[in-house]
Structures are given as C-alpha cells and as structure tokens.
Amino acid sequence: MIRLLLADDQALVRGAMAALLDLEPDLKVVAEVGRGDEVVAAVKEYEADVALLDVQMPGLDGISAARVLQQSVPSCRVLMVTTFGRAGYLKQAMAAGAGGFIVKDTPARQLADAVRRVHQGLRVVDPALAAQSLAHGDSPLTERETDVLRAARDGGTVADVARELRLSEGTVRNHLSSAIGKTGARTRAEAVRLAVDTGWLIP
C-alpha cells in the first residue's frame, strides 16, 4: 500500500483528488493539508510515501515545500500536481527534488499511474509542459532581480521595495530596469506578469 499526503489549499480539489486516489486498491490517502508549511510535519506524522503538492499554497509554496521535504524526509517522493502548468515551475520543481510534475486535469488513471511511478523512483512529467520548458529555457533573471520583482508585484513604490529588501533605491531601480529588459517588458508590472506566466516567478 502506497501512503499518500495531499497538499492543496483548495479543499474541494483536495477532497476530489483524495476520493479518486482512494478508489485504487494499492493507494491510500493518509493525510491532507492546506498549507505548504504543514507538509513536513504531516509526512512525518502519517509516514507518507508520496506527497502530492500544489505549487501555490499559503505559508510556503509547493516548490519550496518540496525542497524542505527532500532535506527533512528524503525517503518521501514528491509529485507536483498543479493548475499552473508553467515551464519555469517544472524546472524549479525538478531542481527542488520533485520526481514528477503533472497538471490537475490529468485523467484519474494517469494520476494514479504517476503516483506509482514516482514511488518507484521514476520521473513523470507532463509531455506538453516538458516541450514548453525546452522552448522557454532557464530564467534569465538573477536571484536578486527575482527578489525585487517579487517584492514589486503588489504595486509598492521603489522606496517600499528598497525598505523590504534592505537595499538602496538606486539598486532597486537598477535591478528593476535589468529585469524589465530581460523579460522584454515595457513596465515593471508587465515584467512581473511575464515572469509569472513563464514560471520564473511564483506569485
């Protein structure tokens, strides 16, 4: 029996997925959580073999949760199951130690098969997303440019971003300008949107 943990902040989606997976004779959902920062404790408590993680969750995003989980409980495999099939998310998830990445509209039988394959240590990736990932390539943004875009996404001023990141306003302007250029955007708002759409920035 493969013991599963489901992590998704949408209770209806989580419940539907649990109901479908529990129909499989060799799969059992032993825990459900709605926040990324609850994943590790739940995996330890319920001894889950595979964690199915959404990308966007409160507390900690799914990719960060996967990274922490692989450091804390490396025996637990990770399958990302998300609405947001973005190329950049795929690369980040694999770098964080995820064994698979599929979208939520995957048919139930394929989802169950993906769980089994990830449990066996195999890689499972949505083929359309894999092709998209190759087309987009790696993020051109530096770590600091990513931080600045993330801080700027809520529409705060340069001074607000500078205070949040403890940088000078001039440094923030330079990073924003560079990020705008690299994404091909005209404004910082457009740069944020483009970075999110390609998966280079988790909202």
C-alpha positions as a printed Julia matrix, in Angstrom:
203×3 Matrix{Float64}:
   0.0    0.0     0.0
   1.4    3.41   -1.01
   0.63   6.03    1.63
  -0.17   9.49    0.23
  -0.23  13.04    1.56
  -2.21  15.67   -0.39
  -1.3   19.34   -0.04
  -3.6   21.85   -1.74
  -5.22  24.99   -0.37
  -8.46  24.31   -2.28
 -10.43  21.92   -0.09
 -12.8   20.82   -2.88
  -9.94  19.95   -5.23
  -8.09  18.16   -2.45
 -11.19  16.18   -1.48
 -11.95  15.17   -5.06
  -8.39  14.02   -5.63
  -8.44  12.04   -2.37
 -11.7   10.33   -3.35
 -10.31   9.32   -6.75
  -6.99   8.03   -5.41
  -8.64   6.08   -2.59
 -10.51   4.05   -5.21
  -7.19   2.48   -6.23
  -6.51  -0.79   -4.37
  -2.83  -0.01   -3.75
  -3.14   3.71   -2.83
  -4.28   5.23    0.45
  -4.56   8.94    1.3
  -3.38   9.14    4.91
  -3.24  12.93    5.32
  -4.46  16.18    3.76
  -3.12  19.69    4.43
  -3.98  23.11    3.03
  -0.67  24.9     3.62
   2.84  24.32    2.37
   4.38  24.83    5.79
   2.33  21.89    7.15
   3.74  19.35    4.69
   6.87  18.12    6.5
   5.17  17.61    9.88
   2.26  15.73    8.26
   4.59  13.49    6.23
   6.47  12.59    9.4
   3.34  12.06   11.49
   1.49   9.9     8.95
   4.58   8.28    7.39
   3.6    9.18    3.84
   5.47   7.55    0.97
   4.48  10.13   -1.67
   3.5   13.78   -1.21
   1.3   15.35   -3.91
   1.9   19.1    -3.74
   0.22  22.07   -5.39
   2.55  24.91   -6.45
   0.63  27.84   -4.99
  -0.19  27.47   -1.31
  -0.14  29.78    1.71
   2.65  29.51    4.27
   5.12  28.01    1.81
   4.76  27.43   -1.92
   4.81  23.84   -3.13
   8.25  24.02   -4.72
   9.81  25.36   -1.52
   7.89  22.72    0.45
   9.31  20.03   -1.84
  12.83  21.32   -1.22
  12.39  21.3     2.56
  10.74  17.87    2.45
  13.58  16.34    0.45
  16.05  17.66    3.02
  13.99  16.51    6.01
  12.43  13.25    4.78
  14.32  12.17    1.63
  12.51   8.81    1.6
   9.23  10.57    0.74
   8.81  11.08   -3.0
   7.24  14.27   -4.37
   4.74  14.66   -7.21
   3.72  18.21   -8.12
   0.05  18.34   -9.18
  -0.92  21.85  -10.2
  -3.32  24.02  -12.15
  -0.41  26.17  -13.29
   1.45  24.22  -15.96
   4.29  26.69  -16.45
   7.67  25.78  -17.84
   9.64  27.64  -15.18
   7.74  25.87  -12.41
   8.72  22.5   -13.87
  12.43  23.31  -13.81
  12.25  24.71  -10.28
  10.31  21.68   -9.05
  12.78  19.21  -10.51
  15.68  21.18   -9.04
  13.9   21.01   -5.66
  13.82  17.22   -5.83
  10.33  16.51   -7.2
  10.02  13.22   -9.04
   7.12  14.33  -11.19
   5.09  17.29  -12.41
   1.59  16.97  -13.85
  -1.44  19.22  -14.24
  -4.69  18.79  -12.29
  -6.81  17.93  -15.32
  -4.81  14.73  -15.8
  -7.25  11.76  -16.0
  -7.61   9.79  -12.73
  -5.99   6.65  -14.12
  -2.95   8.59  -15.31
  -2.7   10.39  -11.97
  -2.69   7.07  -10.1
  -0.08   5.69  -12.5
   2.06   8.82  -11.99
   1.94   8.25   -8.21
   3.08   4.65   -8.63
   5.93   5.6   -10.95
   7.18   8.4    -8.71
   7.02   5.98   -5.76
   9.28   3.65   -7.74
  11.81   6.46   -8.19
  10.91   7.19  -11.82
  10.41  10.62  -13.37
   6.95  11.62  -14.59
   6.49  14.88  -16.5
   3.51  16.2   -18.43
   4.75  15.94  -22.07
   3.28  19.27  -23.22
   4.89  21.02  -20.28
   8.23  19.34  -20.98
   8.17  20.66  -24.54
   7.22  24.13  -23.33
  10.05  24.05  -20.81
  12.6   23.35  -23.53
  11.2   26.2   -25.63
  11.34  28.78  -22.81
  14.73  27.84  -21.4
  16.05  28.79  -17.98
  15.13  32.01  -16.24
  17.41  34.88  -17.33
  16.78  36.67  -14.03
  19.37  36.74  -11.28
  18.35  35.79   -7.76
  18.32  39.46   -6.7
  16.28  40.52   -9.77
  13.76  37.81   -8.9
  13.59  39.08   -5.3
  12.99  42.64   -6.49
  10.24  41.61   -8.93
   8.58  39.53   -6.21
   8.65  42.49   -3.82
   7.36  44.84   -6.52
   4.43  42.69   -7.64
   1.96  44.27   -5.2
   2.49  47.7    -6.71
   4.58  49.26   -3.95
   6.92  52.15   -4.69
  10.66  51.8    -5.27
  11.11  53.09   -1.72
   8.78  50.36   -0.39
  10.73  47.66   -2.21
  14.04  49.11   -1.03
  12.85  49.05    2.59
  11.54  45.48    2.32
  14.76  44.13    0.8
  17.09  46.48    2.71
  18.61  47.85   -0.48
  19.19  51.37   -1.71
  16.56  52.84   -4.02
  19.18  53.14   -6.75
  20.0   49.44   -6.51
  16.3   48.56   -6.71
  15.89  50.75   -9.8
  18.89  49.05  -11.44
  17.53  45.56  -10.75
  14.05  46.52  -11.97
  15.48  48.02  -15.13
  17.54  44.89  -15.79
  14.54  42.6   -15.14
  12.32  44.67  -17.46
  14.95  44.39  -20.19
  15.43  40.64  -19.78
  11.7   39.88  -19.88
  11.1   42.19  -22.86
   8.55  44.15  -20.88
   7.75  47.86  -21.04
   6.89  48.35  -17.37
   7.69  46.6   -14.1
   4.06  45.41  -13.82
   4.38  43.77  -17.23
   7.75  42.29  -16.22
   6.1   40.73  -13.14
   3.26  39.32  -15.26
   5.62  37.86  -17.86
   7.85  36.33  -15.18
   4.81  34.73  -13.53
   3.41  33.47  -16.84
   6.67  31.71  -17.74
   7.05  30.3   -14.25
  10.21  32.25  -13.42
   8.39  33.87  -10.5
   5.97  32.1    -8.17
   3.21  34.56   -7.25
